[in-house]
Short mmCIF file of C-alpha atoms and ligand atoms in Angstrom, two decimals:
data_model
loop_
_atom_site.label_atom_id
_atom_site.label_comp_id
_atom_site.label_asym_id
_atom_site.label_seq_id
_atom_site.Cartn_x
_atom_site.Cartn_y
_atom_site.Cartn_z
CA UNK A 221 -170.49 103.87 -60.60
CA UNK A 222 -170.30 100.08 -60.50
CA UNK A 223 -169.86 97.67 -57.09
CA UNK A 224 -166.53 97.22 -58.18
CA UNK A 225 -165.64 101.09 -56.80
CA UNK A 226 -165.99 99.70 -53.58
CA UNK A 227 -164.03 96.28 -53.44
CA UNK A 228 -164.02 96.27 -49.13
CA UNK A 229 -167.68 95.98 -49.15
CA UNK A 230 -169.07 92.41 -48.57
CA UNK A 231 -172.94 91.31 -49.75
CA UNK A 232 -174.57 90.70 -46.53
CA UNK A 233 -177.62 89.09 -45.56
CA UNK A 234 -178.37 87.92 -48.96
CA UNK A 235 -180.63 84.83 -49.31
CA UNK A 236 -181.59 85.67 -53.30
CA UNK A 237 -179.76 85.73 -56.56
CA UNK A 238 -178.72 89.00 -57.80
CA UNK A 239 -178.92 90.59 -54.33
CA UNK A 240 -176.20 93.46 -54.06
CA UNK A 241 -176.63 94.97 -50.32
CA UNK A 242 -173.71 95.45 -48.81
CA UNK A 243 -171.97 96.32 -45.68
CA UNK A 244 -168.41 97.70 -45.74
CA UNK A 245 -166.11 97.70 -42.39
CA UNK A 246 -162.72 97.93 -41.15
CA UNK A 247 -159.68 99.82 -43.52
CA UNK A 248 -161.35 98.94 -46.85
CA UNK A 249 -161.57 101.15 -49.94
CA UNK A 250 -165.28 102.25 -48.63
CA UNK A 251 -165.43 105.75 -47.59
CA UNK A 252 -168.43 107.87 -46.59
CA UNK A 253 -167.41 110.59 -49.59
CA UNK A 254 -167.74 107.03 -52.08
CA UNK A 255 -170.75 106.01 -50.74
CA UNK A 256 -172.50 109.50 -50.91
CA UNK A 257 -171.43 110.38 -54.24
CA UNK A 258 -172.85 106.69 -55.48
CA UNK A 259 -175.87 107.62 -53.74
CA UNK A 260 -175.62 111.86 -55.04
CA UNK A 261 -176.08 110.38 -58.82
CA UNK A 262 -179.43 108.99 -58.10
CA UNK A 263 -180.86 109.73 -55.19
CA UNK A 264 -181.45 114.10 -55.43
CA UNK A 265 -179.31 115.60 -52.76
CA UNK A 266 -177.80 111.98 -52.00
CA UNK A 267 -180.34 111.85 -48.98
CA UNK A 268 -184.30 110.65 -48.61
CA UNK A 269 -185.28 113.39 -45.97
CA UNK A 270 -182.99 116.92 -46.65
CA UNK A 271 -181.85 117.57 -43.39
CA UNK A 272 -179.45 114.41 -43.37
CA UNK A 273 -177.45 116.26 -46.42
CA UNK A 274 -175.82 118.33 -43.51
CA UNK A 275 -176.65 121.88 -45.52
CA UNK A 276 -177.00 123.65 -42.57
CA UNK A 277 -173.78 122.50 -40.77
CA UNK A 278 -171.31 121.82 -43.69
CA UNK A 279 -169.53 118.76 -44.64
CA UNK A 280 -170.82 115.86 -45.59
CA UNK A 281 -172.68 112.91 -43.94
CA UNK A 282 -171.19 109.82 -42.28
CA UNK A 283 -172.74 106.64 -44.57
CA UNK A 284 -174.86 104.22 -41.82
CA UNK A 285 -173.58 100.85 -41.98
CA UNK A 286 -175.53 99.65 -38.70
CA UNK A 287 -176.56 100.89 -35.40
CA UNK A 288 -176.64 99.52 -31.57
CA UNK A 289 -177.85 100.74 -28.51
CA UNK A 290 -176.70 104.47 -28.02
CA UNK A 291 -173.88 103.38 -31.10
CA UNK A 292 -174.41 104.19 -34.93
CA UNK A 293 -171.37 102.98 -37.23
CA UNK A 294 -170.71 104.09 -40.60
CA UNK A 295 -169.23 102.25 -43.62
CA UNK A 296 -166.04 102.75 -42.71
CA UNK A 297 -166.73 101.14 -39.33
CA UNK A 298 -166.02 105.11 -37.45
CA UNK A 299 -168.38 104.56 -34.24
CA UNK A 300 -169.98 107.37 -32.64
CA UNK A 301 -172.17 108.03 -29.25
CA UNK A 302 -175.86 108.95 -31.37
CA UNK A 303 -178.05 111.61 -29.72
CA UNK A 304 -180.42 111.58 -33.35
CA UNK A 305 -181.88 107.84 -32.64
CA UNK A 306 -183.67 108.53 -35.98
CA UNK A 307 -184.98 111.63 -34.78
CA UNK A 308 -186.47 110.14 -31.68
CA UNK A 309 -188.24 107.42 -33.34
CA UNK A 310 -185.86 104.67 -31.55
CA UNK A 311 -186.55 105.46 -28.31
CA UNK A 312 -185.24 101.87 -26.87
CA UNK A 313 -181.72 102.50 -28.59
CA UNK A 314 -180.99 101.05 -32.05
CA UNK A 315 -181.67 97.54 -32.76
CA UNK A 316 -183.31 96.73 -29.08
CA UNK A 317 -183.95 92.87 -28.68
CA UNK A 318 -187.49 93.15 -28.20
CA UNK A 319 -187.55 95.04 -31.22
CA UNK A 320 -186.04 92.72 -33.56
CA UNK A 321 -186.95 89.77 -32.02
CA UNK A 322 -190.79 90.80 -32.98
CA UNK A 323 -189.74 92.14 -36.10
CA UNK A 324 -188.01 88.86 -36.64
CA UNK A 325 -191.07 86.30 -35.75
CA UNK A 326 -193.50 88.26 -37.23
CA UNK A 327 -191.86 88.63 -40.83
CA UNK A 328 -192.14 85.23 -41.37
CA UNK A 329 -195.76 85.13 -41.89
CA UNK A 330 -195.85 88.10 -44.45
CA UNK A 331 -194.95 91.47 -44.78
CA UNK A 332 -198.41 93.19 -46.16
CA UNK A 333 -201.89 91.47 -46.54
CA UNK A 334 -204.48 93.93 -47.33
CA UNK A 335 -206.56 92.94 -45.05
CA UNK A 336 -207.41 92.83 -40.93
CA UNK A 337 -204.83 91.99 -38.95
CA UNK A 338 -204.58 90.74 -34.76
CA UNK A 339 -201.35 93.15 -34.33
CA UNK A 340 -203.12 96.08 -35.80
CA UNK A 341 -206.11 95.92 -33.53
CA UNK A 342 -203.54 95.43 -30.21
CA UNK A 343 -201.62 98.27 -31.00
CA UNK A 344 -204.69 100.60 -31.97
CA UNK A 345 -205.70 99.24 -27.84
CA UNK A 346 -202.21 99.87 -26.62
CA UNK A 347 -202.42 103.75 -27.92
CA UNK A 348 -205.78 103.81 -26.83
CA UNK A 349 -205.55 102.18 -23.25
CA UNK A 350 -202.30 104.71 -22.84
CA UNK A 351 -203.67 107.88 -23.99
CA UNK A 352 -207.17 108.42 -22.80
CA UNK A 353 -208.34 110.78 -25.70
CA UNK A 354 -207.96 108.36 -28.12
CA UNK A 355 -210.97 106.36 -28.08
CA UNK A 356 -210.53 105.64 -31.65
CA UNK A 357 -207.11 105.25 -33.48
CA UNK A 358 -206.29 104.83 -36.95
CA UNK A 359 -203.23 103.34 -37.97
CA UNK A 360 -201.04 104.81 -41.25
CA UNK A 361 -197.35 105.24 -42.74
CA UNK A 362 -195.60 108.25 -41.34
CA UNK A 363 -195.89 111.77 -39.02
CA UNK A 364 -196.70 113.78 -42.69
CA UNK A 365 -200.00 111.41 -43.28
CA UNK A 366 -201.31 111.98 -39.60
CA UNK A 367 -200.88 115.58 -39.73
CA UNK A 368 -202.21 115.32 -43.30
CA UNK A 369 -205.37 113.00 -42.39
CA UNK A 370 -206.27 115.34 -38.91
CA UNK A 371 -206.50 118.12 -41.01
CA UNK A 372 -208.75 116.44 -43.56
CA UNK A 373 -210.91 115.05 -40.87
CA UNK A 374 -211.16 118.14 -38.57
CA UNK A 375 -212.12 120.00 -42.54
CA UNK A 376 -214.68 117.30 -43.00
CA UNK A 377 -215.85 117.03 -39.39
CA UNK A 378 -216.44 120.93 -38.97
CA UNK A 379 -217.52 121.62 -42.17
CA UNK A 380 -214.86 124.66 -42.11
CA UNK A 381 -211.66 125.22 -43.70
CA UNK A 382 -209.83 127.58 -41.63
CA UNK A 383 -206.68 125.87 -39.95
CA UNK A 384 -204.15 127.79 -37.13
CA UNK A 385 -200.89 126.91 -37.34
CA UNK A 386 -198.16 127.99 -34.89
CA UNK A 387 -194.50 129.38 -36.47
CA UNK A 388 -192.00 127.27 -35.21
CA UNK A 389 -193.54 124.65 -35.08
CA UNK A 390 -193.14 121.36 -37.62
CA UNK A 391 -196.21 119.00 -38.92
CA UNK A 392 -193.99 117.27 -41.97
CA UNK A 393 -194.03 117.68 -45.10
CA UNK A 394 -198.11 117.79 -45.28
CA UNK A 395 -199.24 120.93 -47.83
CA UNK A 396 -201.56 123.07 -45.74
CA UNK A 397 -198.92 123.03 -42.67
CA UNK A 398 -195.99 124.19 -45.05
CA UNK A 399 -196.57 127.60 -44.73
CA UNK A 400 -193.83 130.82 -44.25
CA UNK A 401 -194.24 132.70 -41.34
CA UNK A 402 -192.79 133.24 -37.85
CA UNK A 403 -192.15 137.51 -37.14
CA UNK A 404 -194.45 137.66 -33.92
CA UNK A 405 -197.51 138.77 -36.00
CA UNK A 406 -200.12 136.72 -37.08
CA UNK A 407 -200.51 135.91 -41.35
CA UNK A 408 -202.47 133.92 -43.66
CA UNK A 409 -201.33 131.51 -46.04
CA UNK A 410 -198.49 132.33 -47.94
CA UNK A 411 -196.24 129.14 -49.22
CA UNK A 412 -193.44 128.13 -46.88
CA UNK A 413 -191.65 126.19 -49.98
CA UNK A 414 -191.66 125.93 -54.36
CA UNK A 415 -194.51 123.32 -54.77
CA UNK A 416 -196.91 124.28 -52.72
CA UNK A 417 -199.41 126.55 -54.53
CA UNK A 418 -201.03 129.82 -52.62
CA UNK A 419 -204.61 127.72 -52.68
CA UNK A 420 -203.32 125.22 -50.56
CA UNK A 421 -202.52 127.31 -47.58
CA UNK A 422 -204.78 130.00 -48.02
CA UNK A 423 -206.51 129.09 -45.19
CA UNK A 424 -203.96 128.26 -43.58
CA UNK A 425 -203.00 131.00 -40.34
CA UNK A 426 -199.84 131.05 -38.46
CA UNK A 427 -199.51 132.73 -35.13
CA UNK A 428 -197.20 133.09 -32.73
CA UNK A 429 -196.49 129.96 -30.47
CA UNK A 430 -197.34 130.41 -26.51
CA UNK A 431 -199.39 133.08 -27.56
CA UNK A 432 -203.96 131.91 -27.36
CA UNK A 433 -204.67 133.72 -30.72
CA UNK A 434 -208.50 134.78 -30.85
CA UNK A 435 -210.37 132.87 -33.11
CA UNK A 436 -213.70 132.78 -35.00
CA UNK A 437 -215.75 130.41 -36.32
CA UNK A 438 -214.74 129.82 -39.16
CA UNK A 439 -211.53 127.76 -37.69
CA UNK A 440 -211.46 124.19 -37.99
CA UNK A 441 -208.86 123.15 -36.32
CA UNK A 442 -205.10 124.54 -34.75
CA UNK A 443 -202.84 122.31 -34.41
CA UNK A 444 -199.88 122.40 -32.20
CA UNK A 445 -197.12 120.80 -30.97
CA UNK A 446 -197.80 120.56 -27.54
CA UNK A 447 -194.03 120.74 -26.47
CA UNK A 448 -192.52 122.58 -29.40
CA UNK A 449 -189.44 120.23 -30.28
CA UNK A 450 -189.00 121.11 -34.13
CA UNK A 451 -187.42 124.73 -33.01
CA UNK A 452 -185.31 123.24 -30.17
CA UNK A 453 -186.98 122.79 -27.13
CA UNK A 454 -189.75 125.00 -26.17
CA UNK A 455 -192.21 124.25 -23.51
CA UNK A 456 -195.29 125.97 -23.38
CA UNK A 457 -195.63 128.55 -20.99
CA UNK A 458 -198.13 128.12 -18.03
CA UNK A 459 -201.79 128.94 -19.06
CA UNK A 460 -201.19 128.14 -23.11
CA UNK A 461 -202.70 124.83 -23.84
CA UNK A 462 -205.20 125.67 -21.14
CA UNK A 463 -205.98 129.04 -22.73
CA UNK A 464 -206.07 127.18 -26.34
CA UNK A 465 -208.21 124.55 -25.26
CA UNK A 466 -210.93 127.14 -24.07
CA UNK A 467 -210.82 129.14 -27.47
CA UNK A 468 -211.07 125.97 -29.14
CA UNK A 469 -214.31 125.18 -27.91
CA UNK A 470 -215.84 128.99 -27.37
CA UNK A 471 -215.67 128.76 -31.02
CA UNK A 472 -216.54 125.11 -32.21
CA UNK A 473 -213.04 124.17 -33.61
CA UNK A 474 -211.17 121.18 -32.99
CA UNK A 475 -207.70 121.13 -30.97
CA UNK A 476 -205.41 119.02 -32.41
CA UNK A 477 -201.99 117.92 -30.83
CA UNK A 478 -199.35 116.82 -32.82
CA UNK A 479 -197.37 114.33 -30.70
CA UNK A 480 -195.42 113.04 -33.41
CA UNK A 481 -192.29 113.53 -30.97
CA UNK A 482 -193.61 114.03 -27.55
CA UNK A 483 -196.15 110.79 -28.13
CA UNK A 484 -194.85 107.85 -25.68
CA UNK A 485 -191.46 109.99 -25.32
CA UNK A 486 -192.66 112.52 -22.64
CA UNK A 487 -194.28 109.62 -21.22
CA UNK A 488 -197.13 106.81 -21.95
CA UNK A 489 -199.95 109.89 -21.97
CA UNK A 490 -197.78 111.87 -24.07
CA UNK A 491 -197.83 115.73 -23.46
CA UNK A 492 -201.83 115.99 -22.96
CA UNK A 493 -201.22 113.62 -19.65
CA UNK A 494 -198.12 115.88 -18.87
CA UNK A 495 -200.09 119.12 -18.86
CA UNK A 496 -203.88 117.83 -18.51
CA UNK A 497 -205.27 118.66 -21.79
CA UNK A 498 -207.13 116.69 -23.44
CA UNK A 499 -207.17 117.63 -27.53
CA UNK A 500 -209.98 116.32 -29.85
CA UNK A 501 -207.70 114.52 -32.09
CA UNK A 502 -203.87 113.73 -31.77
CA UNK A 503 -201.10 112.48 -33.95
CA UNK A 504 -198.38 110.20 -33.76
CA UNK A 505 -195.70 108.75 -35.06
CA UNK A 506 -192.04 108.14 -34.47
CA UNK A 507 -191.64 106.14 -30.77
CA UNK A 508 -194.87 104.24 -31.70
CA UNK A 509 -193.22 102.47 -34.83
CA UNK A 510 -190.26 101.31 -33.01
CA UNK A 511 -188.49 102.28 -35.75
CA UNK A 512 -190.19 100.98 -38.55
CA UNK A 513 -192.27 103.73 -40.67
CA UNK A 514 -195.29 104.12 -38.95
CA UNK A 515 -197.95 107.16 -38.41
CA UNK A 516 -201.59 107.52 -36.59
CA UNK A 517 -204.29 109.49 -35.45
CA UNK A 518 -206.44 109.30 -32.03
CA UNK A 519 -208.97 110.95 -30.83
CA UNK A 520 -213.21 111.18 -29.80
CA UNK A 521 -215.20 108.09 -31.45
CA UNK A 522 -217.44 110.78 -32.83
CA UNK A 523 -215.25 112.58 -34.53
CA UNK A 524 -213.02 109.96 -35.86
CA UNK A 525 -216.37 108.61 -36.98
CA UNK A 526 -216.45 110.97 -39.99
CA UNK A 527 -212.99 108.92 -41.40
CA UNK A 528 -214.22 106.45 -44.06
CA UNK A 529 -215.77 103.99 -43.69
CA UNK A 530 -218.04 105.05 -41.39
CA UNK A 531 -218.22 108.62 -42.58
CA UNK A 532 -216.85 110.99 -45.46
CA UNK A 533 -213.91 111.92 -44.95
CA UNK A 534 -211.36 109.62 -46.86
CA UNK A 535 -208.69 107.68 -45.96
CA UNK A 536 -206.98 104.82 -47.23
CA UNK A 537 -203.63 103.05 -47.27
CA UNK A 538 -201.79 100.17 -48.93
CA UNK A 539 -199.56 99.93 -45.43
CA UNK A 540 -201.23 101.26 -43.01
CA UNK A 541 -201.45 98.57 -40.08
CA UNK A 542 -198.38 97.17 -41.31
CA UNK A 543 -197.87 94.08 -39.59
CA UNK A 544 -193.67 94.67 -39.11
CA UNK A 545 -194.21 97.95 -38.26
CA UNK A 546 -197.01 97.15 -35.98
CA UNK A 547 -195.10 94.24 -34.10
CA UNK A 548 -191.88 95.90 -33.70
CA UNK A 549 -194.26 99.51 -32.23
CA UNK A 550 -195.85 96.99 -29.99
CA UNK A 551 -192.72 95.58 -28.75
CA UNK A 552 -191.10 99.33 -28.25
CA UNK A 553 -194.86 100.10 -26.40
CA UNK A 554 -194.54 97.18 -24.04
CA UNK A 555 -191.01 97.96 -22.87
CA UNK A 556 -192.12 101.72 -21.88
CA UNK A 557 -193.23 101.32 -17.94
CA UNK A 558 -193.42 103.85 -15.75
CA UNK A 559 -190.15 103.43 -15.01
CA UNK A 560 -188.85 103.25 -17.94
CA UNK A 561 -189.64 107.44 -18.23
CA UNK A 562 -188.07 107.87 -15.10
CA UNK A 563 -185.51 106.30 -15.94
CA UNK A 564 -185.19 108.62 -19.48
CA UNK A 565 -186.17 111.60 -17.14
CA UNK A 566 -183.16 111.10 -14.89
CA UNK A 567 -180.80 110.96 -18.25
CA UNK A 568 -182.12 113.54 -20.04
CA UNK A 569 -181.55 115.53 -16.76
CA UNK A 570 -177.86 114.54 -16.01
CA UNK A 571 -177.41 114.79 -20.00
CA UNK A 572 -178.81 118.52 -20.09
CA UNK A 573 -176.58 119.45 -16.90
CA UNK A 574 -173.18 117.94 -17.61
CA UNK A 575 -173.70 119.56 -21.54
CA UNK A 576 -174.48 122.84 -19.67
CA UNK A 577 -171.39 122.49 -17.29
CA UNK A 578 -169.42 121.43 -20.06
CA UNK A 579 -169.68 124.33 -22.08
CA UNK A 580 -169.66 126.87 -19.85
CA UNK A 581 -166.66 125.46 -18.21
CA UNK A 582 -164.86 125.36 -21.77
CA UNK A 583 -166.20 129.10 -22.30
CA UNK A 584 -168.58 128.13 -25.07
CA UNK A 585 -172.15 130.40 -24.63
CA UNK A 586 -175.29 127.83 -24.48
CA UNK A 587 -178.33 126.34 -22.75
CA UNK A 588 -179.55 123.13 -22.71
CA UNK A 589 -183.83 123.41 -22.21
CA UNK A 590 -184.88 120.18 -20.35
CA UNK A 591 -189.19 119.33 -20.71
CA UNK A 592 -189.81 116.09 -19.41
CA UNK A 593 -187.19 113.12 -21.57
CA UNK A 594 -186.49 116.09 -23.80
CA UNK A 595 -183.43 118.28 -24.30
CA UNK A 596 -183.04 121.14 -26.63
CA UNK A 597 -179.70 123.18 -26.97
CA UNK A 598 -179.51 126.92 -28.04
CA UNK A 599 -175.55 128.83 -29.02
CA UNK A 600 -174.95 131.96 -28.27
CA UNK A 601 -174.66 134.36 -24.88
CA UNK A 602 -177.81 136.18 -27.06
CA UNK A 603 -180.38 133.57 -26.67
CA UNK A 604 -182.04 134.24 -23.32
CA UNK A 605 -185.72 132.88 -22.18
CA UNK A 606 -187.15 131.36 -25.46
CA UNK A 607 -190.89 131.02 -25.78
CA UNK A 608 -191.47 131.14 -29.57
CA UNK A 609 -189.90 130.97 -32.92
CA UNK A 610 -188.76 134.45 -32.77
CA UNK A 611 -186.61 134.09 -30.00
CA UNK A 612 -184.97 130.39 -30.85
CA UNK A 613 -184.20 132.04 -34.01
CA UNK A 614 -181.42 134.54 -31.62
CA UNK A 615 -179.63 131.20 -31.68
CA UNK A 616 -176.20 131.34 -32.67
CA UNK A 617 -176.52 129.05 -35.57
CA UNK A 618 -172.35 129.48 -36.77
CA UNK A 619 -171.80 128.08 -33.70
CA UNK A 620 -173.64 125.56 -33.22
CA UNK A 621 -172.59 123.95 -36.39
CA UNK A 622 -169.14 124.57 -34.93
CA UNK A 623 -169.93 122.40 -31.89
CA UNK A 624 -171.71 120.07 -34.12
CA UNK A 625 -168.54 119.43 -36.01
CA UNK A 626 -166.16 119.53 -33.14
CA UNK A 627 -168.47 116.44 -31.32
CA UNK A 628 -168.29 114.96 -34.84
CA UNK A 629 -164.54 114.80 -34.31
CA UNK A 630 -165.00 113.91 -30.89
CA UNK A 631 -167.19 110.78 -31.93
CA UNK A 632 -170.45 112.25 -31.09
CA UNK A 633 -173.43 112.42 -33.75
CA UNK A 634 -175.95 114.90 -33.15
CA UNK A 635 -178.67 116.24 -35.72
CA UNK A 636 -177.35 118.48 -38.16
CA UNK A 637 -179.09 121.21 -37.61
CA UNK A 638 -178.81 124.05 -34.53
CA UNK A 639 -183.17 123.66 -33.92
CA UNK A 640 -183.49 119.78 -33.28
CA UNK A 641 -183.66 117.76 -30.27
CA UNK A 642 -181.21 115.88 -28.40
CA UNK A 643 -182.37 112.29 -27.95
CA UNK A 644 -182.08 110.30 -24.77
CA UNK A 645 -183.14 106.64 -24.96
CA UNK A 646 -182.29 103.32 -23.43
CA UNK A 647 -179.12 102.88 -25.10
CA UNK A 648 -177.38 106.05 -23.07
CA UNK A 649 -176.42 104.77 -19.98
CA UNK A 650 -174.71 106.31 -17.56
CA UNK A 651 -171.12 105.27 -18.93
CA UNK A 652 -172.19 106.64 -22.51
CA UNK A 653 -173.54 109.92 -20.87
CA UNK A 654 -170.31 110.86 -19.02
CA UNK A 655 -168.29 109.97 -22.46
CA UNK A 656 -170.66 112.37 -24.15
CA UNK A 657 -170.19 115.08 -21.97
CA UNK A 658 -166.08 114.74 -21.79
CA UNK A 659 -166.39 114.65 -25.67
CA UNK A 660 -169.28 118.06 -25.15
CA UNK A 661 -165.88 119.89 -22.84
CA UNK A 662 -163.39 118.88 -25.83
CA UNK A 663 -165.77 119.96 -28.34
CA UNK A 664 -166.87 123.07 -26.65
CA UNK A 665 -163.02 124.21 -26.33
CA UNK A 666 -162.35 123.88 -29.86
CA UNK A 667 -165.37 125.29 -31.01
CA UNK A 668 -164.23 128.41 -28.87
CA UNK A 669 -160.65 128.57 -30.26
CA UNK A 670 -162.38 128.68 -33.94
CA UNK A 671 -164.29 130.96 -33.12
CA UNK A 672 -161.44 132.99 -31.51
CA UNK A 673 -159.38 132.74 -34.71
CA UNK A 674 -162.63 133.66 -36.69
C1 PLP E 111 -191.22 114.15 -37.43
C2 PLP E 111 -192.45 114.97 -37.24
C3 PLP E 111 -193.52 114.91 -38.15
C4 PLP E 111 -193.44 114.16 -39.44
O1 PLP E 111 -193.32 112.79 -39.27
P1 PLP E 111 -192.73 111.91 -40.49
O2 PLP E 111 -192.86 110.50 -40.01
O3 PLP E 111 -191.31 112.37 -40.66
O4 PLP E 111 -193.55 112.19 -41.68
C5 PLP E 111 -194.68 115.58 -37.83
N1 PLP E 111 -194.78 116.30 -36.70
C6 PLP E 111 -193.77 116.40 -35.82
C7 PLP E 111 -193.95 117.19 -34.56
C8 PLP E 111 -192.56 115.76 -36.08
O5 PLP E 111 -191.53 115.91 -35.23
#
């Protein structure tokens, strides 16, 4: 397909020769079905991360022209209310001011050195200063490379291989953490996807989550999410982390929390600070990059001592620090005071109410969990108390893609797929809220007359 397919769409921000970006708005010829099927014959699946290719739901994806506040708008300039924000990672609403504006001053003097840099060092002391077990931080590119590099180091710092894993629960696409399992029972290493060979998680073990499994010593590491937010929302039940924590250390292995989501989203100190734990190493990602790609670890100077170059364990990166993705985390950091999460407390709360009223006023069977800033939803009259992977999986997943695609309608983007997380940042206000739940009451009553029809 040539440019010429799409006559409505206008080069945009284009300082050099040759440059063909482009942003298509209004009634042009641009459609979303054009636009994917342009970007189906190159890119596999159309889509850079395979949950966007709405499998799960049906259909096809709206194309992203540009995003503001609580607002995404696709290329044929159809607006809807956004409860993805990029999967969390835009915590401050798309395209915040302090975010750009940093991004903006700071692109100027270079995108990628190679070498130290001033913004890397304050945002290594911003995690640090915010979440008291990280004494030492390391900076990299994404969520997969911290969960990757915390199970290297915990390997290399124990000097065991054993790692527990919890079904249910998501660490990106990192190898040893892609591994089948999930039916109550614990079971060793067996590949959770084509391309992963049985060596690479054969010492893996995955256990049931909100359950302390008993461990020996020849366990590394588990790693957990501490909040599980990757199988809806699923908190962890009083005792767990406690209970894990003490295992942990009655047999030498490290505890490693992967805060990927809950990081600076539950609040500055993450989920340790929520629930008092502190874990020997945690990773991040998402909220800390404002949006740009972004990844680290944290955790005790003496083991983060073992990362090269102070100590054996490898790790390198032609990116990591990044000094855009550094400025524009910094940026997101500064703007998250106290208030800030009470702020995102109080809308998550009023979100995860008027959703609940809404459906169950419209007929339409579901729950909305609430931990902290974060809101899960679950389908189905079936669902009941959910404390692991087992029992998210009674959720009614028909209908929640029937309610997806009924808020689609409606002008309401959520994730396509019935285990994510609903996102609340600083782009719902109150006004946006409300129109989301009217649009959740409309939605819900169709997605009951379908399935009445059904
Ligand atoms: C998103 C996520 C990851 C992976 O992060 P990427 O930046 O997508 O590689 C890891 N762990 C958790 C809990 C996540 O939600």
């Amino acid at each position: 397909m040539t440019d010429q397919m799409i006559p409505s769409c206008d080069p945009i921000g284009c300082a050099a020769a040759g440059c063909t970006a482009t942003v298509c708005t209004g009634a042009g010829l641009a459609s979303n079905a054009t636009m994917f099927a342009r970007s189906k014959a190159v890119i596999p699946g159309g889509v850079n991360s395979s949950i966007r290719a709405f499998n799960s739901v049906g259909g096809e994806p709206y194309v992203v022209a540009r995003a503001k506040g609580a607002t995404i708008t696709d290329v044929e300039g159809t607006s809807y209310y956004d409860l993805v924000q990029s999967y969390g990672a835009v915590i401050l609403g798309h395209a915040h001011p302090a975010v750009t504006e940093a991004i903006t001053a700071a692109v100027v003097d270079g995108t990628s050195y190679g070498a130290p840099t001033p913004r890397e060092m304050k945002l290594a002391e911003a995690i640090s200063e915010r979440v008291s077990s990280c004494e030492r931080v390391r900076l990299m590119n994404s969520g997969t490379e911290a969960t990757s590099t915390a199970i290297r180091l915990a390997r290399g710092a124990t000097g065991r291989d054993r790692i527990v894993t919890f079904a249910g629960n998501f660490h990106g696409a990192t190898d040893a953490l892609l591994v089948a399992g999930g039916s109550g029972v614990a079971t060793l290493g067996l590949p959770g996807t084509a391309g992963v060979p049985n060596a690479s998680v054969a010492e893996t073990m995955v256990v049931p989550y909100n359950v302390v499994p008993e461990l020996n010593d020849q366990v590394a590491a588990v790693i957990i999410e501490p909040v599980a937010a990757n199988m809806g929302v699923v908190a962890p039940v009083a005792g767990f982390l406690e209970g894990l924590r003490a295992e942990c250390d009655r047999v030498g292995a490290l505890l490693i929390f992967d805060e990927v989501i809950t990081g600076f989203r539950l609040g500055s100190g993450g989920a340790q600070a929520m629930y008092g734990i502190t874990p020997d190493i945690t990773c991040f990602g998402k909220v800390i990059g404002g949006g740009l790609p972004i990844g680290s670890i944290g955790g005790r100077a003496d083991i983060m001592e073992y990362l090269s170059p102070l100590g054996p364990v490898f790790h390198s990166g032609t990116l990591s620090g990044n000094p855009l993705a550094t400025a524009a985390g910094l940026a997101a950091l500064n703007q998250l005071t106290p208030d800030v999460y009470i702020e995102l407390q109080a809308r998550a709360g009023r979100l995860a109410a008027g959703l609940g009223d809404a459906c169950a006023s419209a007929g339409f069977a579901a729950s909305f969990p609430i931990v902290g800033t974060l809101v899960g939803m679950f389908c189905g009259s079936a669902v009941g108390t959910v404390q692991n992977f087992d029992d998210a999986k009674r959720t009614d997943e028909a209908a929640y893609s029937r309610f997806f695609q009924a808020m689609l309608a409606e002008g309401v983007a959520m994730a396509p797929g019935a285990y994510e997380t609903i996102f609340v940042g600083l782009g719902h206000t109150g006004d946006v809220l409300d129109a989301i739940v009217a649009a959740a009451h409309r939605a819900a009553t169709t997605a009951v007359s379908r399935l009445d029809k059904r």
